[in-house]
Backbone as CSV, one residue per row, in Angstrom:
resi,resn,N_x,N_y,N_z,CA_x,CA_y,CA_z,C_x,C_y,C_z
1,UNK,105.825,55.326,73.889,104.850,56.053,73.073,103.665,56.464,73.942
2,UNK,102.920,57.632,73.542,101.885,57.856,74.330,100.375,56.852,74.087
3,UNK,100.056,56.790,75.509,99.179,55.475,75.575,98.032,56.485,76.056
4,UNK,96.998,56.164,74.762,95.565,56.973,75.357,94.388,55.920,75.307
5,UNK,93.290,56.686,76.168,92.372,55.837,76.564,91.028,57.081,76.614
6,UNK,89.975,56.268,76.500,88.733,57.113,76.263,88.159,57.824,77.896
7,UNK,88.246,58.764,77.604,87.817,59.716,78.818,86.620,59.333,79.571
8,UNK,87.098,59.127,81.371,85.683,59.014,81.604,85.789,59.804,83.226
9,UNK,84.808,60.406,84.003,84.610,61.085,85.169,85.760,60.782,86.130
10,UNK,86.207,59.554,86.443,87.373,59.619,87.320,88.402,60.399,86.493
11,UNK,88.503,60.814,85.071,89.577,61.387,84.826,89.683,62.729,85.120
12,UNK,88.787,63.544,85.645,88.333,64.915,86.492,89.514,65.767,86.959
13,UNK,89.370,65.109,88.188,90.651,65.660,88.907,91.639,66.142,88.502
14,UNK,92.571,65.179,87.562,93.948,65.332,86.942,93.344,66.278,85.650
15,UNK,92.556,66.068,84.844,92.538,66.920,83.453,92.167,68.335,83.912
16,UNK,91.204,68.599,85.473,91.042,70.335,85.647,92.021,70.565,85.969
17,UNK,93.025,70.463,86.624,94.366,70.108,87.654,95.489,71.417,86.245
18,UNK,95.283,70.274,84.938,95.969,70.608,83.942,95.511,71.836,83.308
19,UNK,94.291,71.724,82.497,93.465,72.580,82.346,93.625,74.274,82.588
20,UNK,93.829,74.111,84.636,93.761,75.302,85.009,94.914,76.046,84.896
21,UNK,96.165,75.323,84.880,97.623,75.757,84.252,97.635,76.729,83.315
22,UNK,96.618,76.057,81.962,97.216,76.911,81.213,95.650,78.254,80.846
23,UNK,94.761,77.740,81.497,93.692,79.199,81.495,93.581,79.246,80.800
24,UNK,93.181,78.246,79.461,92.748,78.659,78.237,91.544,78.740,78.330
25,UNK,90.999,79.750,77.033,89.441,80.336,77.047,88.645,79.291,76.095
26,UNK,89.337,78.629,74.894,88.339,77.717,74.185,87.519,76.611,74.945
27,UNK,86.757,76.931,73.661,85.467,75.541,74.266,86.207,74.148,74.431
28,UNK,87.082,73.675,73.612,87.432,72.345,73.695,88.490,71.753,74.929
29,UNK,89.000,73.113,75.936,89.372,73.130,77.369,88.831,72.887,78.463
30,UNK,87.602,71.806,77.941,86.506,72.247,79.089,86.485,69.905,79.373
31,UNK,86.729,69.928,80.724,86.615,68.279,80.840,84.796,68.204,80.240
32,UNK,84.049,68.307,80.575,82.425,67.868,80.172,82.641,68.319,78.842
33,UNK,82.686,69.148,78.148,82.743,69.231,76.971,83.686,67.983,76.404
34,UNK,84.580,67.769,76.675,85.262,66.603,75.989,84.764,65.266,76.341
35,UNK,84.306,65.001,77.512,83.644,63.985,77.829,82.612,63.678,77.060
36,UNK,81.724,64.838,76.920,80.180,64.452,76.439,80.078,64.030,74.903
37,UNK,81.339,64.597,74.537,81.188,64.737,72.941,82.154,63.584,72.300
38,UNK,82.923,62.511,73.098,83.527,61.879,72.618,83.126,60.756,71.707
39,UNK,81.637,60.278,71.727,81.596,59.691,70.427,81.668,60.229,69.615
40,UNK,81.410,61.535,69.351,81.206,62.437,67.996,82.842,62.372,67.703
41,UNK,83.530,62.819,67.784,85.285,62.690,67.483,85.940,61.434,67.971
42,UNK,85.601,60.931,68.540,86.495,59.424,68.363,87.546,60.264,69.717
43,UNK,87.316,61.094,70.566,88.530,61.178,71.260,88.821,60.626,72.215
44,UNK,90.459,60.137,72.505,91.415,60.027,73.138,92.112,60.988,74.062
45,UNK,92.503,60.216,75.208,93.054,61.300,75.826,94.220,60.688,76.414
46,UNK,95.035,61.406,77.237,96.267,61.009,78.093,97.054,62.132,79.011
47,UNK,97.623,61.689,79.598,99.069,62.622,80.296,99.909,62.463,79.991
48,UNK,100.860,63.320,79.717,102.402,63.170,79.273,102.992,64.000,79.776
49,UNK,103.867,63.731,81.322,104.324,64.792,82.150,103.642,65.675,83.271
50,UNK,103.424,67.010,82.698,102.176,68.098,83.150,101.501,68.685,81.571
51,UNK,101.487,67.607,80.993,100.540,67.822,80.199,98.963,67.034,79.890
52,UNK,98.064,67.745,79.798,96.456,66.812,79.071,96.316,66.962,77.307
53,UNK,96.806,65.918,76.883,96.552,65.745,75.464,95.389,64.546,74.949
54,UNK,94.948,65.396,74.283,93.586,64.848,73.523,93.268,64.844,72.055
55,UNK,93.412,63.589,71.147,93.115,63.837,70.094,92.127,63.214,69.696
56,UNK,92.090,62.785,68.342,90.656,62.445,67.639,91.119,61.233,66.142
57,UNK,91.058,60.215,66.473,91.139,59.330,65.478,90.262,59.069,64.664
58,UNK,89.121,59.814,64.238,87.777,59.465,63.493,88.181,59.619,61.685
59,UNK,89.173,60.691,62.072,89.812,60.606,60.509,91.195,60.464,60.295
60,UNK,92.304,60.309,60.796,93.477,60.387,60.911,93.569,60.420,62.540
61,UNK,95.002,61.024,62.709,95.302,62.019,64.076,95.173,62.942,64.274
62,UNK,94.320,63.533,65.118,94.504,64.859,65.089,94.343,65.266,66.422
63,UNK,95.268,66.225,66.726,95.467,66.096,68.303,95.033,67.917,68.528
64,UNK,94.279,68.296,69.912,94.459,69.226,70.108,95.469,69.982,70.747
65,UNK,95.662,71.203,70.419,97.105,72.137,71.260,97.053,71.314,72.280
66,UNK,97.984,70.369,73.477,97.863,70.449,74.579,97.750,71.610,75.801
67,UNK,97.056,71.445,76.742,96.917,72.238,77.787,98.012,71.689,79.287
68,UNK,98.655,72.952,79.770,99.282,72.331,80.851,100.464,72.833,80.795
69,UNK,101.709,72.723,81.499,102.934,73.361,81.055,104.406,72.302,81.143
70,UNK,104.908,73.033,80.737,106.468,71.781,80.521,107.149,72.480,79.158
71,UNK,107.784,71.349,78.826,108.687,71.420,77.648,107.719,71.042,75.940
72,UNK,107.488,71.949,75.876,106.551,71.629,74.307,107.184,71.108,73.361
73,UNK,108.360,71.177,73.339,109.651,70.631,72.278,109.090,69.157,72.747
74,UNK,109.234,68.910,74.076,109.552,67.971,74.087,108.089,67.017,73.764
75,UNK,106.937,67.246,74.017,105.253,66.720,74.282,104.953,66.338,72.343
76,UNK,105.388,67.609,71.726,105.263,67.585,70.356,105.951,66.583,69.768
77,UNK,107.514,65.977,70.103,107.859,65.179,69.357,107.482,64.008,69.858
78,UNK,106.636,63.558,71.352,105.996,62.537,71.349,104.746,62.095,70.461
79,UNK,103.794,63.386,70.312,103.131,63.461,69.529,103.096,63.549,68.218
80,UNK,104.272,63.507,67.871,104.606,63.038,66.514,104.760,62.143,66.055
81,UNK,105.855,61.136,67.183,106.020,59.414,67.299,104.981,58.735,66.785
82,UNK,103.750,59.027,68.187,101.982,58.372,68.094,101.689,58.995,66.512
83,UNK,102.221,60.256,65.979,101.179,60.206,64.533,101.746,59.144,63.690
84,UNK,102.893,59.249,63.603,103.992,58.509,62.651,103.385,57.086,62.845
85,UNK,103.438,56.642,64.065,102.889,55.016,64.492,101.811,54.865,63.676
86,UNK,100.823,55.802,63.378,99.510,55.275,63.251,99.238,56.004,61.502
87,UNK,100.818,56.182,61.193,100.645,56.635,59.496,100.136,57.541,59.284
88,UNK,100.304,58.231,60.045,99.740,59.869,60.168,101.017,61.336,59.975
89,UNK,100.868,62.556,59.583,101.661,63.349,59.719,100.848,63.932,61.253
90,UNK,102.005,64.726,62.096,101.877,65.084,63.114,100.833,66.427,62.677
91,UNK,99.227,66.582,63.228,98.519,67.557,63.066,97.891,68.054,64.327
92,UNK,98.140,69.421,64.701,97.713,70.154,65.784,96.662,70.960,65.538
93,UNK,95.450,71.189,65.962,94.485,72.121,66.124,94.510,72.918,67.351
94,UNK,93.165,74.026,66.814,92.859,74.671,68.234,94.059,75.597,68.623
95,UNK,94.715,76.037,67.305,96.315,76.765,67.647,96.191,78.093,67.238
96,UNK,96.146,78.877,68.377,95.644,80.565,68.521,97.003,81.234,68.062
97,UNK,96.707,82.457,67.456,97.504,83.174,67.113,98.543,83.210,67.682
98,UNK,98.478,83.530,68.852,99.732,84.014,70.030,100.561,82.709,70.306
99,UNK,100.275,81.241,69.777,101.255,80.092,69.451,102.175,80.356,68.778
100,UNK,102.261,80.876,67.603,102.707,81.134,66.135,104.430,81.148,66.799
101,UNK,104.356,82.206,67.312,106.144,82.075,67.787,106.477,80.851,68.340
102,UNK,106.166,80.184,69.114,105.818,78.854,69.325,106.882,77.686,68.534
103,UNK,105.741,77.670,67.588,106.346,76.976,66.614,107.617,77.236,65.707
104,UNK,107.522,78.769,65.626,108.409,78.893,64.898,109.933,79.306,65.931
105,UNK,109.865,79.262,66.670,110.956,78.924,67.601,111.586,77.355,67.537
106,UNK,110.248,76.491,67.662,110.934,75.228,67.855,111.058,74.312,66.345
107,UNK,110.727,74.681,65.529,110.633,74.057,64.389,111.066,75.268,63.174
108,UNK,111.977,74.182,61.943,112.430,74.699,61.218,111.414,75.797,60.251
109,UNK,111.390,76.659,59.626,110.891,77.161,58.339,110.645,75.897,57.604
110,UNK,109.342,76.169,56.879,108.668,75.249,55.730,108.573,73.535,56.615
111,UNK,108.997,73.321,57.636,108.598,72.363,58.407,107.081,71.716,58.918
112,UNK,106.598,72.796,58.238,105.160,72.677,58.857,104.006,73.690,58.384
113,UNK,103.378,74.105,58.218,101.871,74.780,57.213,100.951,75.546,58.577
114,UNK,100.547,76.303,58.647,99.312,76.920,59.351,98.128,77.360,58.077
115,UNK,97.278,76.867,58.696,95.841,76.947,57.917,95.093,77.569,59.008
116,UNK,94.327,78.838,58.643,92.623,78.936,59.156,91.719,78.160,59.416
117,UNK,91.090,77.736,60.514,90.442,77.154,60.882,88.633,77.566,61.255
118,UNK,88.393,78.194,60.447,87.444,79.492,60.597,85.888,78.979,61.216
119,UNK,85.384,77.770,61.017,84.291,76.721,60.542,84.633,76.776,62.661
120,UNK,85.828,76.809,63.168,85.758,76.268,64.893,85.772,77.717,65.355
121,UNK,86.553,78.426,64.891,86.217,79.725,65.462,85.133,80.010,66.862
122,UNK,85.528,80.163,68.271,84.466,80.477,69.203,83.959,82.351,69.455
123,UNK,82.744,81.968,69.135,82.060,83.231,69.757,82.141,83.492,70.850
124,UNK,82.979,84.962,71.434,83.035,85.511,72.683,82.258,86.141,72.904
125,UNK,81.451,86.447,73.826,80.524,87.795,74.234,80.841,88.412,75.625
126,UNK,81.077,89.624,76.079,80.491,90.228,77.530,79.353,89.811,78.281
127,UNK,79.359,88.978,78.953,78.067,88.458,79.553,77.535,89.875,80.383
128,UNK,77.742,90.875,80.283,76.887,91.790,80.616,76.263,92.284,78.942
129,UNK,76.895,92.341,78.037,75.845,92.483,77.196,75.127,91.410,76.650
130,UNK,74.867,90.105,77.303,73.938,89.667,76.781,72.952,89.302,77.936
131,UNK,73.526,89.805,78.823,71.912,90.029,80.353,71.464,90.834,79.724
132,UNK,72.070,92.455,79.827,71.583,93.093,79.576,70.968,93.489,78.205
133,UNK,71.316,93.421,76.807,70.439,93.519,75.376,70.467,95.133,75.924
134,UNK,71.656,95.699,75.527,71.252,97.500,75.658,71.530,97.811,74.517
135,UNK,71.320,98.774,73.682,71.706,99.815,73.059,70.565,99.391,71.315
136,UNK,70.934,99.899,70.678,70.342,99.743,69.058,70.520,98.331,68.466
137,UNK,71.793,97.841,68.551,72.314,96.629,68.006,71.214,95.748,68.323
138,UNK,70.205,95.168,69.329,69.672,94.772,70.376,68.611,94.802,70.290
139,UNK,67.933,95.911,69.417,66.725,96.376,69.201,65.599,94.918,68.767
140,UNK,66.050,94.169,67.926,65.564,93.080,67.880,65.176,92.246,68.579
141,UNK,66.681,91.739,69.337,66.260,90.776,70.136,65.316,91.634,71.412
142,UNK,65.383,92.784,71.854,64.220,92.673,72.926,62.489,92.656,72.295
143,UNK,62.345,93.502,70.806,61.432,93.074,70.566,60.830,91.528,71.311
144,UNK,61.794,90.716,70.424,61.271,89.308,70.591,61.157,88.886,71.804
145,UNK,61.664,89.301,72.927,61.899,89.171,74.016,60.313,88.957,75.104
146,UNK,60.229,90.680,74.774,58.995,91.290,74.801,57.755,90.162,75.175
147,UNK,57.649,89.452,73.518,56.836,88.759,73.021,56.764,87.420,74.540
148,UNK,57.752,86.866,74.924,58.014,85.869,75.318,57.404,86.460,76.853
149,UNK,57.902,87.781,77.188,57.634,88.200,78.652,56.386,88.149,78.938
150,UNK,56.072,88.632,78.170,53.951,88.716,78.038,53.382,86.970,78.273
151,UNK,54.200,86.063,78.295,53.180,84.938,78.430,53.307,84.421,79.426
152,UNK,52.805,83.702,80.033,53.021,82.739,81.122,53.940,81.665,81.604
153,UNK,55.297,82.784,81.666,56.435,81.880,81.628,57.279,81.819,82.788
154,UNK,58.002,80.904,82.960,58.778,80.906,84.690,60.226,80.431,83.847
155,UNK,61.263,81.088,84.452,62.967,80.456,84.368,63.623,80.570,85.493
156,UNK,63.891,79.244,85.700,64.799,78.761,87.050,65.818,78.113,86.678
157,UNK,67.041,78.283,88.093,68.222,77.518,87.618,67.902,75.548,87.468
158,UNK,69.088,75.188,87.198,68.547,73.926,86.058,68.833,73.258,87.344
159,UNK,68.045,72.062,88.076,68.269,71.411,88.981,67.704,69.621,88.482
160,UNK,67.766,68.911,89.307,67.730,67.351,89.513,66.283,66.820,89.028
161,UNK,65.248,68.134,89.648,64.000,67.783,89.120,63.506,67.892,87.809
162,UNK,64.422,69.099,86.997,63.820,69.464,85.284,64.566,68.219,84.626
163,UNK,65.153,67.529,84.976,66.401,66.393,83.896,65.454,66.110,83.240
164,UNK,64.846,64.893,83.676,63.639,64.138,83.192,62.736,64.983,81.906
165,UNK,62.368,66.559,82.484,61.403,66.957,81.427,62.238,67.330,80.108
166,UNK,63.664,67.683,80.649,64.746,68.496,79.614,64.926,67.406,78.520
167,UNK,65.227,66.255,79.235,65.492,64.812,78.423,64.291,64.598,77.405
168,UNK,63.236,64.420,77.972,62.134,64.276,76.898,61.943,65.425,75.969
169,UNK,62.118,66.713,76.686,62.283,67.416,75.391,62.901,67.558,74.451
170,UNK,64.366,67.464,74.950,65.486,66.986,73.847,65.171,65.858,72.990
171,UNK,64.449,65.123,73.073,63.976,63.641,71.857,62.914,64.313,71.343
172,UNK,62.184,64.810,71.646,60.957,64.940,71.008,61.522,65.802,70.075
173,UNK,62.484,66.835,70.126,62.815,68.210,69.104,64.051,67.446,68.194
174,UNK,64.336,66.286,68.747,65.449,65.399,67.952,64.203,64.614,66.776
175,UNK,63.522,63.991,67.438,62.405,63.035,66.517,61.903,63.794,65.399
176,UNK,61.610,65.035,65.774,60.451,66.412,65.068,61.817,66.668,64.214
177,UNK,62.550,67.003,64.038,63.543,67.861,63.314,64.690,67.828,62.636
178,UNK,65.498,66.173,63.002,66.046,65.455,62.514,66.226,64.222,61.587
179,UNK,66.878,64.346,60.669,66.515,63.094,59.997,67.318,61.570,60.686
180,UNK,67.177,60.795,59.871,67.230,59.346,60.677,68.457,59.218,61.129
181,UNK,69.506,59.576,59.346,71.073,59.116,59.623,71.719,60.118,60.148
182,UNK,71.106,61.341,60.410,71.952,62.853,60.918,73.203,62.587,62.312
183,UNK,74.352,61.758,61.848,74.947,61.208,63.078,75.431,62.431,64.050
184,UNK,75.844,63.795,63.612,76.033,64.735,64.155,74.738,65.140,65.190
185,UNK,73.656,64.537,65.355,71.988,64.803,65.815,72.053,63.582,67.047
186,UNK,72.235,62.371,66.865,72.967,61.571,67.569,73.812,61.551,68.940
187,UNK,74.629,62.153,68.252,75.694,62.526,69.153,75.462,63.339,69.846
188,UNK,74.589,64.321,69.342,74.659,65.648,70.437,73.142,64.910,71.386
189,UNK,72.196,63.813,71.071,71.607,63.340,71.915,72.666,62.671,73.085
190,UNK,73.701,61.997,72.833,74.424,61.149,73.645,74.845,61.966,74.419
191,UNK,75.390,63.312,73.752,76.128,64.117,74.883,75.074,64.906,76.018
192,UNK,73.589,65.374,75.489,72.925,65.584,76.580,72.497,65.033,77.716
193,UNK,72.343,63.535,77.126,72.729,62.475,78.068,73.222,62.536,79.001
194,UNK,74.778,62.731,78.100,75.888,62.590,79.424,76.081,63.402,80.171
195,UNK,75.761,64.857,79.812,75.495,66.382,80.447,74.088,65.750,81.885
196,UNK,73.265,65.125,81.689,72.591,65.040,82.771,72.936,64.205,83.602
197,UNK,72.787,62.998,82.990,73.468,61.938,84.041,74.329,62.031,84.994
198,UNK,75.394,62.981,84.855,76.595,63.340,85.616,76.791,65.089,86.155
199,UNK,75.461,65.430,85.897,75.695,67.045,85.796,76.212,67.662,87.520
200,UNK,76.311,67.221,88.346,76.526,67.631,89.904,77.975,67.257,89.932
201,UNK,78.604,66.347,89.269,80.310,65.631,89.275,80.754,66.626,88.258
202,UNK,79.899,67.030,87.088,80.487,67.767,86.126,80.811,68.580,86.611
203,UNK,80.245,69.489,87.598,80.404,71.044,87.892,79.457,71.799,87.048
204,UNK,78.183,70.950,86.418,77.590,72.189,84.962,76.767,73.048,86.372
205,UNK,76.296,73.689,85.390,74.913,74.796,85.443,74.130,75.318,84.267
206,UNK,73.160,75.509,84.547,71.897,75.785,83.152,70.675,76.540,84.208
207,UNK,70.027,76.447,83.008,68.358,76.730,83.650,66.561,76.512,82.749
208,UNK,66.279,76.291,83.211,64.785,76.232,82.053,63.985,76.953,82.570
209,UNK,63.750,77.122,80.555,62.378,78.129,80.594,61.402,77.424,80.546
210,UNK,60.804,77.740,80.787,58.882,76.992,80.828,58.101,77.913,80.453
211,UNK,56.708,77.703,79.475,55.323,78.415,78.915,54.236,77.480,79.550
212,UNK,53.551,78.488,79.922,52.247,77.758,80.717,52.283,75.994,81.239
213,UNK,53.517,76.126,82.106,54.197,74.843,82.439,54.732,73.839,81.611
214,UNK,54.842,74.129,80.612,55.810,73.186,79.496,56.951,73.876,79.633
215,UNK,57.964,72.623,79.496,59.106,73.222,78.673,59.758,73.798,77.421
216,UNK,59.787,74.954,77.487,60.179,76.016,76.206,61.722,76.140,75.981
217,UNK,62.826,75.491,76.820,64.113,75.694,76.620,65.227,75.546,77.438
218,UNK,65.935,74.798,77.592,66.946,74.915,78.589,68.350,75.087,78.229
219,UNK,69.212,75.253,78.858,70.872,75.258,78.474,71.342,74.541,79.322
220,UNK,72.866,74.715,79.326,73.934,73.657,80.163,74.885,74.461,79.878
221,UNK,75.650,74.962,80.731,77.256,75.419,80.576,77.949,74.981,81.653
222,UNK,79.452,75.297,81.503,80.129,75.001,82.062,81.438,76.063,82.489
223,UNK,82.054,75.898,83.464,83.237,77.133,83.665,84.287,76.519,82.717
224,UNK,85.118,77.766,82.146,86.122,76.889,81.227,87.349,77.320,82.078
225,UNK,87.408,78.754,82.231,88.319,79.081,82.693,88.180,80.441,83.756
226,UNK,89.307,81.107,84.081,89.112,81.858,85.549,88.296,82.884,85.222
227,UNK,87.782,83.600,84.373,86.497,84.905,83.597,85.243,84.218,82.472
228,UNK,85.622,82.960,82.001,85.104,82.817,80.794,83.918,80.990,81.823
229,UNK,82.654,81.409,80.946,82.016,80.361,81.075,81.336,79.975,79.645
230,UNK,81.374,78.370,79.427,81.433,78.067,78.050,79.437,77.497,78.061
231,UNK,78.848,78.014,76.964,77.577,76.832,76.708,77.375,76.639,76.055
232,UNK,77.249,75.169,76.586,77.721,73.708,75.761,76.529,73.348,75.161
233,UNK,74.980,73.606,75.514,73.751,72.705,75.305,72.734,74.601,75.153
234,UNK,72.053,74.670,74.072,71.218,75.635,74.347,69.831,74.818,73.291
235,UNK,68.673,74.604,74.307,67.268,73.956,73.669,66.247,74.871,73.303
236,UNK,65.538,75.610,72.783,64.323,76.146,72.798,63.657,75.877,71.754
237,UNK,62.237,75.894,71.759,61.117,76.335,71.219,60.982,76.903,70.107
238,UNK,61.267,76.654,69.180,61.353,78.109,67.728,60.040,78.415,67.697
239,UNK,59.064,77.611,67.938,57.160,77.424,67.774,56.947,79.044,68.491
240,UNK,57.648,79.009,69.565,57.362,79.986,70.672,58.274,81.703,70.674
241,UNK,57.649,82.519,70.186,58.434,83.582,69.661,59.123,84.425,70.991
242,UNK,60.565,84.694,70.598,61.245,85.199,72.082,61.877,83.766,73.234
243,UNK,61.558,82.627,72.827,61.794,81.637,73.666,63.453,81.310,73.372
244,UNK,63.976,81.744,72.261,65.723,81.855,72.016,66.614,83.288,72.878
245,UNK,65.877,83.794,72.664,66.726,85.390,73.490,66.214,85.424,74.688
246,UNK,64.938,84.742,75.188,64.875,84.327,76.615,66.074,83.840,77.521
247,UNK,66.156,82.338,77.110,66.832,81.626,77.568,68.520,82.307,77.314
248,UNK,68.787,82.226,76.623,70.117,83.070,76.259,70.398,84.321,77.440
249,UNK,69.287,85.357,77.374,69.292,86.071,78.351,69.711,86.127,79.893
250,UNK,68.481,85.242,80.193,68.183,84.879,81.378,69.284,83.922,82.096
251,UNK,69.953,83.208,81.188,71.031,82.413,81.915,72.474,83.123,81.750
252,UNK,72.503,84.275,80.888,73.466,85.317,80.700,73.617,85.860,81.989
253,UNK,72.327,86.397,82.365,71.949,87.124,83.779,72.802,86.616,85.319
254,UNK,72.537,85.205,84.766,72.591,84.255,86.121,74.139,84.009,86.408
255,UNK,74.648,84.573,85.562,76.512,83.650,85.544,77.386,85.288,85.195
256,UNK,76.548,86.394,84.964,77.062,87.670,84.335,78.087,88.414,86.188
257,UNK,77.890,87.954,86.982,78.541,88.650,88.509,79.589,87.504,88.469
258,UNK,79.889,86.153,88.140,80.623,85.677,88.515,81.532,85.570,87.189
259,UNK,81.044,85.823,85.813,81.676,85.551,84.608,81.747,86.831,83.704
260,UNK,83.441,87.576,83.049,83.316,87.983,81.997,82.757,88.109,80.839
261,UNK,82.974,86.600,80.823,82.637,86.714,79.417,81.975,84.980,79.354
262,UNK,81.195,84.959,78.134,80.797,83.944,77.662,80.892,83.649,76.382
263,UNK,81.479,82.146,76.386,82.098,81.385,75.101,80.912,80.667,74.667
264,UNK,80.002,81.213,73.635,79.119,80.192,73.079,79.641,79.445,71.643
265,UNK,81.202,78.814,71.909,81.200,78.149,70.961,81.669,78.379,69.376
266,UNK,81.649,77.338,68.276,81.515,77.790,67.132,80.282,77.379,66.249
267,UNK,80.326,77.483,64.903,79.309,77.553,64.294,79.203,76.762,63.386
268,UNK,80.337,75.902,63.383,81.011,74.094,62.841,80.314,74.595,60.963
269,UNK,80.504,76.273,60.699,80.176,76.189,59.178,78.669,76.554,58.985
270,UNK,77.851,76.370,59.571,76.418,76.266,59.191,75.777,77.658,59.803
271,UNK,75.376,77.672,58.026,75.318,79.462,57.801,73.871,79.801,59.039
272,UNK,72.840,79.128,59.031,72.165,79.522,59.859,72.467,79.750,61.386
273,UNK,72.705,78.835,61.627,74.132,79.317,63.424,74.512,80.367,62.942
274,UNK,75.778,80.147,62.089,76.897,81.558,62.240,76.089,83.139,62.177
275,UNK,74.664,83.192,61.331,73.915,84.189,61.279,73.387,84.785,62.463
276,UNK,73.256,83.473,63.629,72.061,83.354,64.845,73.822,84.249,65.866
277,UNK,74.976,83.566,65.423,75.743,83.688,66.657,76.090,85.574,66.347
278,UNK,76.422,85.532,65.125,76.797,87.029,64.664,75.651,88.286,65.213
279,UNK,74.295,87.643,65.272,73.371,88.855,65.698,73.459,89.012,67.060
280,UNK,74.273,88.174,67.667,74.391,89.057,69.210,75.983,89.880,69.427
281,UNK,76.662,90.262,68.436,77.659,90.708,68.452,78.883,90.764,69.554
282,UNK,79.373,88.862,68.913,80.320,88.948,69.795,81.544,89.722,70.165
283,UNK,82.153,89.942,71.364,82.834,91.068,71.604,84.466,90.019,71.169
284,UNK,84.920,89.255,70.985,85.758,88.757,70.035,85.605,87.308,69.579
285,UNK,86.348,87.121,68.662,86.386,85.561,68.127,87.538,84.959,68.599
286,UNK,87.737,83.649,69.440,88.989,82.714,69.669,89.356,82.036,68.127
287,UNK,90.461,82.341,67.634,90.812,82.351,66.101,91.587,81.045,66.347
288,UNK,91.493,79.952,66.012,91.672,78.844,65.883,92.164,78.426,64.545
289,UNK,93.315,77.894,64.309,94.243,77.373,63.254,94.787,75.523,63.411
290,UNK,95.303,75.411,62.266,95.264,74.273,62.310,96.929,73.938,62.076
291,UNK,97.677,73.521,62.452,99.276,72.766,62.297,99.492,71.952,61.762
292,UNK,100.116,71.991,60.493,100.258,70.457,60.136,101.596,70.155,59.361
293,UNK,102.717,69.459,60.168,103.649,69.258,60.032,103.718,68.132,58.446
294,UNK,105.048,68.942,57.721,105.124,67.813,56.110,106.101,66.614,56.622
């Protein structure tokens, strides 16, 4: 049966190794992204063959598509074993359209259900249109932009010396804005955490903005795949008008010669995100479905 264990930095090597096989563009293909976020999902990980499989026991099983290549007939009915073991039906996420034959090659009709997964859905953008903010669509955000340029502000790439200020800012906008039991608020403290602590082994990159030497905002991304760079952590200022399309910008700028496109993610449902992600008009959505064998 497959034997998993909780992800940690020596597992690097072997999971990019896999990873890069199969060039997938989602956020959840990314080793730091799965690392950072594993208290929040309870995930597990393993090898099986030339495959990296990772699931999530916080509510059942639930495993993501594996990444990597081989015999899928064969990875799936291991992963079915481990659901069955643990009184589970075999459930796959993170399963893009272009799977669909997939399944229905290797598995009978009515064997199994596809559901929309709409709530994970990742926002794609052209990282040249979000350096650049051209045309009408846009008109907004440079307004606000504007606002932010006019003050006394500096953005540099994210190095060893901002951790410390990024860290305290991240608590202070956690303390100010969160409530006590918000465990989803939590977690994403643990994972910035873990985004710094390890950020030179990770492979990340970011940058902060600063207003009259405070910190007004920083990010964290990461490469996911051979065009696409994913970000994972975006902080700013709401107090400070233009300090969101700053930072967004400016680190768009910085990764736009070496990266297509940029994956900021999904919007886990919450109408204010999905409003914030929709006004920069992403140039597609990674359509994410869910598998779930009867």
């Amino acid at each position: 049966m497959l034997d998993f264990k909780i992800i940690e930095l020596s597992d690097k090597p072997w999971i990019d190794s896999l990873l890069k096989l199969s060039d997938f563009r989602g956020c959840e293909y990314c080793f730091a992204n799965n690392m950072a976020w594993r208290r929040m999902y309870d995930t597990k990980i393993t090898r099986y063959k030339d495959f990296y499989i990772s699931c999530s026991e916080s509510d059942g099983v639930y495993f993501t598509f594996p990444a990597g290549t081989g015999d899928y007939k064969d990875v799936f009915e291991e992963m079915k074993k481990y659901s069955e073991e643990k009184g589970s039906p075999l459930v796959i996420g993170s399963v893009t359209p272009d799977k669909f034959q997939l399944f229905s090659e290797l598995f009978s009709e009515g064997s199994y259900e596809i559901t929309a997964d709409p709530d994970g859905w990742d926002y794609v953008y052209n990282s040249s249109d979000l350096a650049e903010l051209r045309g009408k669509k846009y008109h907004g955000k440079r307004n606000h932009l504007k606002k932010l340029l006019a003050m006394d502000y500096s953005y540099e790439p994210l190095t060893e010396k901002d951790f410390d200020d990024c860290i305290s800012y991240a608590v202070h906008t956690y303390n100010r804005d969160s409530a006590y039991d918000d465990r989803s608020k939590v977690c994403e403290q643990f994972a910035i955490n873990t985004y710094f602590e390890n950020f030179c082994e990770l492979g990340l990159s970011g940058g902060v903005l600063r207003v009259g030497g405070k910190i007004a905002g920083f990010t964290i991304g990461e490469r996911i795949n051979s065009d696409t760079v994913g970000v994972h952590i975006e902080k700013a200022e709401a107090l400070i008008d233009g300090a969101y399309p700053a930072i967004n910008q400016m680190f768009s700028q910085s990764v736009s010669n070496e990266f297509r496109y940029i994956n900021r993610e999904e919007d886990l449902g919450i109408e204010g995100l999905r409003k914030a992600k929709r006004s920069y008009h992403p140039t597609f959505m990674i359509e994410k479905h869910i598998v779930k064998f009867r």
